[in-house]
Amino acid sequence: MTRSDARRAPWIATRDDHGAPNLARLADIAQTFVAHAPVCDAWTLRLVAETTDHLEVRQGVVEPSLIGCSLGAMVTVVEGAGSGYAATSDLSRAGLCAAAERARDWARVQARLGLFDARLQPPGATVADYRTPVEESWESRPLADKLALLQAANQALDIDERIQDWSAWLTHRRVEQLLIGSAGARVTQVLDYVHPGVQVVANAGSQTQRRHGGGADGGLQGGLENLVRLGFLEDATRLAEEAIALLDAPECPSDVRDLILMPNQMALQIHESIGHPLELDRILGDERNYAGTSFVTPEMFGHYRYGSELLNVTHDPTLPGELISVAADDEGTPAAREVLIRAGILERPLGGALSQARSGLPGTATSRASGWDRPPIDRMGNLNLEPGQGSLADLVGQVERGILMDTNRSWSIDDSRNKFQFGCELGRLIEDGQLKGLVRNPGYRGLSAEFWRSLAGVGGPETLGVGGVLNCGKGEPNQAVYVGHAAPPCLFRRVAVFGGGE
Amino acid sequence: MTPEAFFTLAERLSAGLTGDEVLFCNLGGEVSDFVRLNHNRMRQAGNVRAAGLTLTLIDGARQAEAAFDLSGDPETDLALGRTLIGRLRERLAVLPDDPYLQYATEPSTGMAHQEPRALPPAEEAVATLIEAAEGLDLVGIWASGLIRTGLASSLGHRHWHERASFNLDWSLYLSGDKALKSSYSGFDWNPDVVHERLRTMRAGLEILRRPARRLDPGRYRAYLAPPAVEELMGMLAWGGFDLRDHRTQQTPLLKLVRGECAFDPRITLREDHARGLMPGFTPEGFILPPSVTLIDAGAFGDCLVDARSGREYGEPVNAASGSPESLSLEPGDLPESEVLARLDTGLWIGHLWYCNWSDPNEARVTGMTRFGTFWVEDGEIQCPIDVMRFDDSLYALLGTRLEALTRERELRLSPETYEGRSSASVLLPGVLVSGIALTL
């Protein structure tokens, strides 16, 4: 691309739709930028408007609510072999031009000292538009109704004097984003989220047990219809009863047993021991000073046996409703479903267009930023374990002596994403194909490279749980993003399990 | 944004208040350069200019908050601030009284400007580093620039805290996961420090080249260097000292508080607000005491009390939040130069990584060894080890199996940048233990 091409940027249409109040403003800002676009080989502008509203009731008392409004721009400039970025909340013409200047300054430095030629980055020309389908908008219910709902959840949690703390919350988040580029890209995305959740704490003597749920351990795109989808009110009393029951439950045995993980724990297991090891930027070494490297190496793709034949893993940002359902990633690569692991064999890593160009490996549309003030890096999007066959009872029926674990409470894994240890809030013994009593403080540990090969049962489509994590952290500077995960309950053979105590 | 511009904005927003309304304005912002490095070359470089304002509108016993990004244009920011105050006013009409609302009713002022310091241009510092690390596989992050915090209220509070600093956090890789880590952060840049640290690390890489030892699970004598101790302190910071966590029996130090367990009498932990890297005021206008003793000679001392918990539980405010941000652990009497000899045979653990609670009721922590961890025999470093998982109680590591704390301490500025560049820091000695339980 020549410099004159870069100045002939696409015209930005303006519009103001219901449910996306800031899009017209973003388009106006983009138009200003385009009219004064930097003289360079290529540029992109990513504008992000984020509005949030957080409501919480704890022990029947309304906590201070918080309305958030964030708006800013990320400018990237490519000049010669270098690229640089600048982020600013000053969206005036002068502010945008100053940001472009700073980005160009860094591009010139990187042209001398850079790790690779910035022209490796494919110039995006995607034109796309995506909006979260919302059945019941956040604004459709008045504040008083939402607070009444939270109070009802509080009452459902406060069932016993051993309950020491309890709370319920509702958070709305709307991200409106416009990405334009000198090569013609124009991607408009409006992502809506309503996150409900409840948490309850029980105590007796020196034993404290917590349960959380009602949407707290994941989430979905969408509006207030998520309250029903995620079991917000229905979960509350059950969780409180379980927290109390766990106080007197025996410790989870320390042993080698079969293990069934429920979908919300499977989300963590997939995230930490499949998702992170498959990230191309880790494999390329970018993350070694912070998030770490990977036991997966480039030559493994195409033949490495990651798991048993029951293991099928996809990256699918096209599924409606999951946390990272989008039209394109933050570099403008169109979203597409890709198979990463097929019948246990590793096929494809997770990584955006730039990492693909650097590594010569295939990848996924998954270069994302946490906000306007951070540059995109390789992330998981919707990383899912495909369902198999049968019910949860069918899985339990295959176990002579085992443990079922539900709801993550502790996660730890080495910097190569191999030696892991996870803890769950609730465990249940399995004996002779039957679910038995509760056990408390359940945990398990293993090696990613071996664990997935012990996968012996995968629940059917009717058992699929859709959720994810809301705080996936990596990158320098640091970034925390949402990641979607869907999985059925799964059975693993001969896993080291343990309980609490000294 | 200058303090004058911030105070003027707060005054103009306060001028629109009605009746008995009270407004608190809290500003946070930074102007930062960030440069990622990989294979001793620049991977990604840029600049971030960010400033955000949080408004707390109070009317009687009701309160609500709003936050927005400041553009820097006074009229634009004033207009958005007024719009949000209008929305908060509508919200207050629906909200019930808040029994735990608490703010400083007496106005106070404070201006903490740093003395002018010599921060280099980021590109100059990075070029120096790349040149000095020629031939090495260096990966890391440079972050530098201004961090600003401000408080102004309609009652007359006026506070400003500003620091210009740099934080260079890097590691040198040999192969796979075999690496050494270092950092250099502060307010006055001296390139000689980078050269010296790289010289030392080059020597360390020679030891790292030796074949790694694979350990079996079991209990091993170990020395935990200050960066490893920092990870353990990070776990204590997670619920260990928050007043609310204590009153709701959620603290991982429940057995300590109940007198069923204790730390070694040489363990004294303080939150040193007086270190001055963090603002000396809370968002509600309270002035922080110089220091809070959290663990006093092995026994539990005081909790950290923020304004809301202070009102709920009737305790005086002594912190902006329930998590320490300027922690210090008292030193011991073991000279750093004698650590290897005292360790004799065991593990020299440079860093721990990815810690989490294994059983919070027992203050039991799991995590991994990482950078620069070696096997030591007869007081001599022998070879690196393959990474190992530990799972052990802090009541053991800082209690029954504590042998010594080093006489020297290390001040470590946090490289964390999730919510903007952090101003948190720790001041820690190394810890010698008679055993740490390795499990995998």
PDB file of C-alpha atoms in Angstrom, chain A residues 25 52-56 58-59 61-72 74 83-91 102-103 106-107 109-116 138 143-144 147 151 164-165 199 201-210 251 272 276 281-282 284-293 354-355 358 372-377 409-421 423 441 445-447 472-480 498-502, chain B residues 30 33-51 54-55 63-73 76 80 84 87-88 90-92 94-100 122-123 126-127 130 137-142 169-171 173 176-177 181-182 215 238 244 247-251 254-255 258 260-261 308 312-313 353-362 364 366-371 386-391 393 415-421 439-440:
ATOM      1  CA  ARG A  25     -20.939   9.354  17.919  1.00  0.00           C
ATOM      2  CA  THR A  52     -21.876  -0.417  32.589  1.00  0.00           C
ATOM      3  CA  ASP A  53     -24.335  -0.469  35.440  1.00  0.00           C
ATOM      4  CA  HIS A  54     -23.712  -2.488  38.583  1.00  0.00           C
ATOM      5  CA  LEU A  55     -26.370  -3.155  41.219  1.00  0.00           C
ATOM      6  CA  GLU A  56     -25.754  -5.233  44.318  1.00  0.00           C
ATOM      7  CA  ARG A  58     -25.625  -7.570  50.388  1.00  0.00           C
ATOM      8  CA  GLN A  59     -27.302  -8.807  53.550  1.00  0.00           C
ATOM      9  CA  VAL A  61     -28.515  -3.590  52.157  1.00  0.00           C
ATOM     10  CA  VAL A  62     -28.205  -1.916  48.765  1.00  0.00           C
ATOM     11  CA  GLU A  63     -24.506  -1.408  48.034  1.00  0.00           C
ATOM     12  CA  PRO A  64     -23.442   1.786  46.226  1.00  0.00           C
ATOM     13  CA  SER A  65     -24.448   1.381  42.589  1.00  0.00           C
ATOM     14  CA  LEU A  66     -22.035   2.351  39.841  1.00  0.00           C
ATOM     15  CA  ILE A  67     -22.825   3.727  36.406  1.00  0.00           C
ATOM     16  CA  GLY A  68     -19.821   3.583  34.074  1.00  0.00           C
ATOM     17  CA  CYS A  69     -19.233   5.393  30.775  1.00  0.00           C
ATOM     18  CA  SER A  70     -15.962   4.828  28.979  1.00  0.00           C
ATOM     19  CA  LEU A  71     -15.035   6.174  25.578  1.00  0.00           C
ATOM     20  CA  GLY A  72     -11.663   6.190  23.897  1.00  0.00           C
ATOM     21  CA  MET A  74      -6.755   3.226  19.857  1.00  0.00           C
ATOM     22  CA  SER A  83       4.207  -0.194  13.803  1.00  0.00           C
ATOM     23  CA  GLY A  84       3.171   1.693  16.910  1.00  0.00           C
ATOM     24  CA  TYR A  85       0.015   2.418  18.845  1.00  0.00           C
ATOM     25  CA  ALA A  86      -1.413   5.256  20.880  1.00  0.00           C
ATOM     26  CA  ALA A  87      -4.557   5.249  22.987  1.00  0.00           C
ATOM     27  CA  THR A  88      -6.382   8.363  24.107  1.00  0.00           C
ATOM     28  CA  SER A  89      -9.627   9.543  25.620  1.00  0.00           C
ATOM     29  CA  ASP A  90      -9.158  12.932  23.955  1.00  0.00           C
ATOM     30  CA  LEU A  91     -11.326  12.417  20.881  1.00  0.00           C
ATOM     31  CA  ARG A 102       2.717   9.292  19.032  1.00  0.00           C
ATOM     32  CA  ALA A 103       1.861   6.034  17.282  1.00  0.00           C
ATOM     33  CA  TRP A 106       6.787   4.430  18.058  1.00  0.00           C
ATOM     34  CA  ALA A 107       6.480   2.931  14.577  1.00  0.00           C
ATOM     35  CA  VAL A 109      11.506   3.273  16.658  1.00  0.00           C
ATOM     36  CA  GLN A 110      10.154  -0.196  16.048  1.00  0.00           C
ATOM     37  CA  ALA A 111      11.266  -0.059  12.427  1.00  0.00           C
ATOM     38  CA  ARG A 112      14.830   0.007  13.803  1.00  0.00           C
ATOM     39  CA  LEU A 113      14.457  -2.291  16.795  1.00  0.00           C
ATOM     40  CA  GLY A 114      11.442  -4.432  15.977  1.00  0.00           C
ATOM     41  CA  LEU A 115      11.117  -8.196  16.292  1.00  0.00           C
ATOM     42  CA  PHE A 116       9.597  -8.567  12.824  1.00  0.00           C
ATOM     43  CA  TRP A 138     -31.554  -3.751  30.478  1.00  0.00           C
ATOM     44  CA  LEU A 143     -34.380   0.272  38.846  1.00  0.00           C
ATOM     45  CA  ALA A 144     -36.896  -0.458  41.606  1.00  0.00           C
ATOM     46  CA  LEU A 147     -33.524  -3.949  43.348  1.00  0.00           C
ATOM     47  CA  GLN A 151     -33.734  -8.348  47.646  1.00  0.00           C
ATOM     48  CA  GLN A 164     -22.382 -15.401  57.617  1.00  0.00           C
ATOM     49  CA  ASP A 165     -22.529 -13.385  54.443  1.00  0.00           C
ATOM     50  CA  GLN A 199     -22.785 -15.726  46.639  1.00  0.00           C
ATOM     51  CA  VAL A 201     -20.839 -17.958  52.930  1.00  0.00           C
ATOM     52  CA  ALA A 202     -21.463 -20.410  55.767  1.00  0.00           C
ATOM     53  CA  ASN A 203     -19.339 -20.942  58.843  1.00  0.00           C
ATOM     54  CA  ALA A 204     -19.111 -23.251  61.850  1.00  0.00           C
ATOM     55  CA  GLY A 205     -16.035 -22.909  64.069  1.00  0.00           C
ATOM     56  CA  SER A 206     -12.910 -22.951  61.918  1.00  0.00           C
ATOM     57  CA  GLN A 207     -14.678 -24.278  58.847  1.00  0.00           C
ATOM     58  CA  THR A 208     -15.974 -21.803  56.274  1.00  0.00           C
ATOM     59  CA  GLN A 209     -17.622 -22.840  53.018  1.00  0.00           C
ATOM     60  CA  ARG A 210     -18.683 -20.680  50.085  1.00  0.00           C
ATOM     61  CA  GLU A 251     -13.176 -34.109  53.560  1.00  0.00           C
ATOM     62  CA  GLU A 272      -6.172 -23.478  31.468  1.00  0.00           C
ATOM     63  CA  HIS A 276      -3.686 -21.208  27.026  1.00  0.00           C
ATOM     64  CA  ASP A 281       1.763 -15.751  21.170  1.00  0.00           C
ATOM     65  CA  ARG A 282       2.793 -18.043  24.032  1.00  0.00           C
ATOM     66  CA  LEU A 284       6.086 -17.595  19.841  1.00  0.00           C
ATOM     67  CA  GLY A 285       7.482 -16.507  23.197  1.00  0.00           C
ATOM     68  CA  ASP A 286       5.775 -13.121  23.605  1.00  0.00           C
ATOM     69  CA  GLU A 287       4.245 -14.048  26.969  1.00  0.00           C
ATOM     70  CA  ARG A 288       7.220 -15.743  28.573  1.00  0.00           C
ATOM     71  CA  ASN A 289       7.988 -12.905  30.988  1.00  0.00           C
ATOM     72  CA  TYR A 290       4.469 -12.896  32.417  1.00  0.00           C
ATOM     73  CA  ALA A 291       1.748 -15.408  31.469  1.00  0.00           C
ATOM     74  CA  GLY A 292       4.281 -17.998  30.390  1.00  0.00           C
ATOM     75  CA  THR A 293       5.211 -20.291  27.549  1.00  0.00           C
ATOM     76  CA  LEU A 354      -0.291 -11.506  12.746  1.00  0.00           C
ATOM     77  CA  SER A 355       0.738 -14.518  14.816  1.00  0.00           C
ATOM     78  CA  ARG A 358       4.891 -14.832  12.144  1.00  0.00           C
ATOM     79  CA  TRP A 372      -9.593   1.083  23.930  1.00  0.00           C
ATOM     80  CA  ASP A 373      -6.426   1.518  25.975  1.00  0.00           C
ATOM     81  CA  ARG A 374      -4.806  -1.812  25.119  1.00  0.00           C
ATOM     82  CA  PRO A 375      -3.581  -3.297  21.797  1.00  0.00           C
ATOM     83  CA  PRO A 376      -4.995  -6.617  20.519  1.00  0.00           C
ATOM     84  CA  ILE A 377      -3.174  -9.841  21.391  1.00  0.00           C
ATOM     85  CA  ARG A 409     -12.864 -22.168  43.597  1.00  0.00           C
ATOM     86  CA  SER A 410      -9.084 -22.498  43.050  1.00  0.00           C
ATOM     87  CA  TRP A 411      -6.925 -22.647  39.934  1.00  0.00           C
ATOM     88  CA  SER A 412      -3.195 -22.945  39.461  1.00  0.00           C
ATOM     89  CA  ILE A 413      -1.019 -24.201  36.601  1.00  0.00           C
ATOM     90  CA  ASP A 414       2.634 -23.937  35.655  1.00  0.00           C
ATOM     91  CA  ASP A 415       3.966 -21.429  33.136  1.00  0.00           C
ATOM     92  CA  SER A 416       4.071 -24.099  30.394  1.00  0.00           C
ATOM     93  CA  ARG A 417       0.443 -24.969  31.171  1.00  0.00           C
ATOM     94  CA  ASN A 418       1.136 -28.531  32.140  1.00  0.00           C
ATOM     95  CA  LYS A 419       1.184 -29.203  35.920  1.00  0.00           C
ATOM     96  CA  PHE A 420      -2.217 -28.097  37.177  1.00  0.00           C
ATOM     97  CA  GLN A 421      -4.151 -28.148  40.440  1.00  0.00           C
ATOM     98  CA  GLY A 423     -10.153 -26.948  43.647  1.00  0.00           C
ATOM     99  CA  ASN A 441     -12.759 -29.017  49.884  1.00  0.00           C
ATOM    100  CA  ARG A 445      -4.109 -32.340  40.170  1.00  0.00           C
ATOM    101  CA  GLY A 446      -2.459 -33.653  37.045  1.00  0.00           C
ATOM    102  CA  LEU A 447      -0.562 -32.972  33.831  1.00  0.00           C
ATOM    103  CA  CYS A 472      -8.774 -14.075  31.735  1.00  0.00           C
ATOM    104  CA  GLY A 473      -5.530 -12.181  32.323  1.00  0.00           C
ATOM    105  CA  LYS A 474      -2.405 -12.024  30.199  1.00  0.00           C
ATOM    106  CA  GLY A 475      -0.383  -9.537  28.171  1.00  0.00           C
ATOM    107  CA  GLU A 476       2.118  -6.794  28.943  1.00  0.00           C
ATOM    108  CA  PRO A 477       0.641  -4.285  29.653  1.00  0.00           C
ATOM    109  CA  ASN A 478      -1.897  -6.501  31.385  1.00  0.00           C
ATOM    110  CA  GLN A 479      -5.329  -7.156  29.946  1.00  0.00           C
ATOM    111  CA  ALA A 480      -8.315  -9.024  31.405  1.00  0.00           C
ATOM    112  CA  PHE A 498      -7.563 -34.754  47.553  1.00  0.00           C
ATOM    113  CA  GLY A 499      -9.369 -32.821  50.249  1.00  0.00           C
ATOM    114  CA  GLY A 500      -8.622 -30.076  52.753  1.00  0.00           C
ATOM    115  CA  GLY A 501      -6.863 -30.109  56.089  1.00  0.00           C
ATOM    116  CA  GLU A 502      -3.278 -29.564  57.131  1.00  0.00           C
TER     117      GLU A 502
ATOM    118  CA  GLU B  30      -1.732   8.119  33.607  1.00  0.00           C
ATOM    119  CA  ASP B  33       4.731   4.422  27.360  1.00  0.00           C
ATOM    120  CA  PHE B  34       4.682   0.637  27.095  1.00  0.00           C
ATOM    121  CA  VAL B  35       7.200  -1.426  25.174  1.00  0.00           C
ATOM    122  CA  ARG B  36       6.992  -5.225  25.009  1.00  0.00           C
ATOM    123  CA  LEU B  37      10.140  -7.096  24.159  1.00  0.00           C
ATOM    124  CA  ASN B  38      10.693 -10.615  22.865  1.00  0.00           C
ATOM    125  CA  HIS B  39      13.942 -12.212  21.714  1.00  0.00           C
ATOM    126  CA  ASN B  40      15.597  -8.919  22.728  1.00  0.00           C
ATOM    127  CA  ARG B  41      13.640  -6.962  20.099  1.00  0.00           C
ATOM    128  CA  MET B  42      10.578  -4.737  20.319  1.00  0.00           C
ATOM    129  CA  ARG B  43       7.392  -6.766  19.950  1.00  0.00           C
ATOM    130  CA  GLN B  44       4.777  -4.043  20.520  1.00  0.00           C
ATOM    131  CA  ALA B  45       5.176  -0.410  21.522  1.00  0.00           C
ATOM    132  CA  GLY B  46       2.845   2.441  22.228  1.00  0.00           C
ATOM    133  CA  ASN B  47       1.518   5.167  24.444  1.00  0.00           C
ATOM    134  CA  VAL B  48      -1.604   5.401  26.610  1.00  0.00           C
ATOM    135  CA  ARG B  49      -3.163   8.653  27.811  1.00  0.00           C
ATOM    136  CA  ALA B  50      -6.020   7.882  30.128  1.00  0.00           C
ATOM    137  CA  ALA B  51      -7.888   9.790  32.814  1.00  0.00           C
ATOM    138  CA  THR B  54     -15.552   8.893  39.588  1.00  0.00           C
ATOM    139  CA  LEU B  55     -18.422  10.948  40.976  1.00  0.00           C
ATOM    140  CA  GLN B  63     -25.447   7.612  47.678  1.00  0.00           C
ATOM    141  CA  ALA B  64     -24.711   6.485  44.123  1.00  0.00           C
ATOM    142  CA  GLU B  65     -21.623   6.543  41.915  1.00  0.00           C
ATOM    143  CA  ALA B  66     -20.760   7.168  38.280  1.00  0.00           C
ATOM    144  CA  ALA B  67     -17.452   6.992  36.436  1.00  0.00           C
ATOM    145  CA  PHE B  68     -16.391   8.328  33.050  1.00  0.00           C
ATOM    146  CA  ASP B  69     -13.323   8.920  30.919  1.00  0.00           C
ATOM    147  CA  LEU B  70     -12.113  12.509  30.795  1.00  0.00           C
ATOM    148  CA  SER B  71     -11.444  13.907  27.342  1.00  0.00           C
ATOM    149  CA  GLY B  72      -9.279  16.725  28.656  1.00  0.00           C
ATOM    150  CA  ASP B  73     -11.532  19.391  27.158  1.00  0.00           C
ATOM    151  CA  THR B  76     -16.877  18.464  27.228  1.00  0.00           C
ATOM    152  CA  LEU B  80     -20.756  14.825  30.693  1.00  0.00           C
ATOM    153  CA  LEU B  84     -24.154  11.900  34.991  1.00  0.00           C
ATOM    154  CA  ARG B  87     -28.704  10.494  36.309  1.00  0.00           C
ATOM    155  CA  LEU B  88     -27.388   9.902  39.818  1.00  0.00           C
ATOM    156  CA  GLU B  90     -32.733  10.372  39.488  1.00  0.00           C
ATOM    157  CA  ARG B  91     -31.265   7.176  40.909  1.00  0.00           C
ATOM    158  CA  LEU B  92     -31.083   8.541  44.460  1.00  0.00           C
ATOM    159  CA  VAL B  94     -35.343   5.381  44.056  1.00  0.00           C
ATOM    160  CA  LEU B  95     -32.566   4.114  46.325  1.00  0.00           C
ATOM    161  CA  PRO B  96     -33.095   3.486  50.040  1.00  0.00           C
ATOM    162  CA  ASP B  97     -30.895   4.985  52.753  1.00  0.00           C
ATOM    163  CA  ASP B  98     -27.458   3.397  52.940  1.00  0.00           C
ATOM    164  CA  PRO B  99     -26.661   2.531  56.576  1.00  0.00           C
ATOM    165  CA  TYR B 100     -22.967   2.093  55.787  1.00  0.00           C
ATOM    166  CA  ALA B 122      11.284   5.403  26.778  1.00  0.00           C
ATOM    167  CA  GLU B 123      12.859   4.733  23.399  1.00  0.00           C
ATOM    168  CA  VAL B 126      14.728   0.441  25.571  1.00  0.00           C
ATOM    169  CA  ALA B 127      17.563   0.969  23.102  1.00  0.00           C
ATOM    170  CA  ILE B 130      18.542  -4.065  23.800  1.00  0.00           C
ATOM    171  CA  ASP B 137      16.932 -14.063  24.631  1.00  0.00           C
ATOM    172  CA  LEU B 138      15.362 -11.224  26.606  1.00  0.00           C
ATOM    173  CA  VAL B 139      11.592 -10.913  27.007  1.00  0.00           C
ATOM    174  CA  GLY B 140       9.743  -8.348  29.100  1.00  0.00           C
ATOM    175  CA  ILE B 141       8.066  -4.989  29.421  1.00  0.00           C
ATOM    176  CA  TRP B 142       9.123  -1.379  29.854  1.00  0.00           C
ATOM    177  CA  ASP B 169      10.480  -6.131  34.204  1.00  0.00           C
ATOM    178  CA  TRP B 170      12.311  -8.758  32.191  1.00  0.00           C
ATOM    179  CA  SER B 171      13.549 -12.317  31.984  1.00  0.00           C
ATOM    180  CA  TYR B 173      15.504 -17.430  28.555  1.00  0.00           C
ATOM    181  CA  GLY B 176      12.014 -24.075  27.088  1.00  0.00           C
ATOM    182  CA  ASP B 177      11.004 -22.803  30.506  1.00  0.00           C
ATOM    183  CA  LYS B 181      14.077 -12.958  35.967  1.00  0.00           C
ATOM    184  CA  SER B 182      14.947  -9.480  37.087  1.00  0.00           C
ATOM    185  CA  LEU B 215      12.694 -33.777  42.040  1.00  0.00           C
ATOM    186  CA  TRP B 238      -6.347 -11.923  49.331  1.00  0.00           C
ATOM    187  CA  ARG B 244     -15.304  -7.510  56.359  1.00  0.00           C
ATOM    188  CA  ARG B 247     -16.279 -10.352  60.532  1.00  0.00           C
ATOM    189  CA  THR B 248     -17.915 -12.749  58.076  1.00  0.00           C
ATOM    190  CA  GLN B 249     -15.473 -15.582  58.925  1.00  0.00           C
ATOM    191  CA  GLN B 250     -14.117 -15.675  55.373  1.00  0.00           C
ATOM    192  CA  THR B 251     -10.532 -14.783  56.129  1.00  0.00           C
ATOM    193  CA  LEU B 254      -9.445 -17.661  60.707  1.00  0.00           C
ATOM    194  CA  LYS B 255      -7.398 -20.145  62.721  1.00  0.00           C
ATOM    195  CA  ARG B 258      -9.205 -17.948  66.774  1.00  0.00           C
ATOM    196  CA  GLU B 260      -5.698 -22.264  66.921  1.00  0.00           C
ATOM    197  CA  CYS B 261      -2.591 -21.476  64.839  1.00  0.00           C
ATOM    198  CA  ARG B 308     -17.684   1.374  54.318  1.00  0.00           C
ATOM    199  CA  GLU B 312     -20.647  -1.226  59.238  1.00  0.00           C
ATOM    200  CA  TYR B 313     -18.522  -2.631  62.041  1.00  0.00           C
ATOM    201  CA  TRP B 353       4.073 -18.450  40.338  1.00  0.00           C
ATOM    202  CA  TYR B 354       0.304 -18.785  40.015  1.00  0.00           C
ATOM    203  CA  CYS B 355      -0.445 -19.264  43.690  1.00  0.00           C
ATOM    204  CA  ASN B 356      -3.961 -19.940  44.863  1.00  0.00           C
ATOM    205  CA  TRP B 357      -5.673 -21.217  47.981  1.00  0.00           C
ATOM    206  CA  SER B 358      -5.601 -24.985  48.224  1.00  0.00           C
ATOM    207  CA  ASP B 359      -7.586 -24.981  51.481  1.00  0.00           C
ATOM    208  CA  PRO B 360      -8.209 -21.450  52.777  1.00  0.00           C
ATOM    209  CA  ASN B 361      -9.387 -22.753  56.145  1.00  0.00           C
ATOM    210  CA  GLU B 362      -5.851 -24.005  56.752  1.00  0.00           C
ATOM    211  CA  ARG B 364      -2.916 -23.767  52.622  1.00  0.00           C
ATOM    212  CA  THR B 366      -0.535 -24.174  46.142  1.00  0.00           C
ATOM    213  CA  GLY B 367       1.645 -22.761  43.389  1.00  0.00           C
ATOM    214  CA  MET B 368       4.597 -23.397  41.126  1.00  0.00           C
ATOM    215  CA  THR B 369       8.297 -22.733  41.185  1.00  0.00           C
ATOM    216  CA  ARG B 370       9.417 -20.582  38.278  1.00  0.00           C
ATOM    217  CA  PHE B 371      12.380 -18.417  37.245  1.00  0.00           C
ATOM    218  CA  ASP B 386      12.409 -28.769  36.625  1.00  0.00           C
ATOM    219  CA  VAL B 387       9.408 -26.742  37.786  1.00  0.00           C
ATOM    220  CA  MET B 388       7.614 -28.221  40.793  1.00  0.00           C
ATOM    221  CA  ARG B 389       4.235 -27.659  42.417  1.00  0.00           C
ATOM    222  CA  PHE B 390       4.082 -26.950  46.130  1.00  0.00           C
ATOM    223  CA  ASP B 391       1.071 -27.281  48.422  1.00  0.00           C
ATOM    224  CA  SER B 393       0.256 -24.086  54.807  1.00  0.00           C
ATOM    225  CA  PRO B 415       4.688  -4.159  37.504  1.00  0.00           C
ATOM    226  CA  GLU B 416       0.925  -4.823  37.344  1.00  0.00           C
ATOM    227  CA  THR B 417      -1.051  -2.787  34.822  1.00  0.00           C
ATOM    228  CA  TYR B 418      -4.541  -4.323  34.731  1.00  0.00           C
ATOM    229  CA  GLU B 419      -6.354  -1.189  35.939  1.00  0.00           C
ATOM    230  CA  GLY B 420      -3.632   1.165  34.807  1.00  0.00           C
ATOM    231  CA  ARG B 421      -0.081   1.213  36.148  1.00  0.00           C
ATOM    232  CA  THR B 439       3.426 -32.416  45.402  1.00  0.00           C
ATOM    233  CA  LEU B 440       3.791 -32.698  41.613  1.00  0.00           C
TER     234      LEU B 440
END
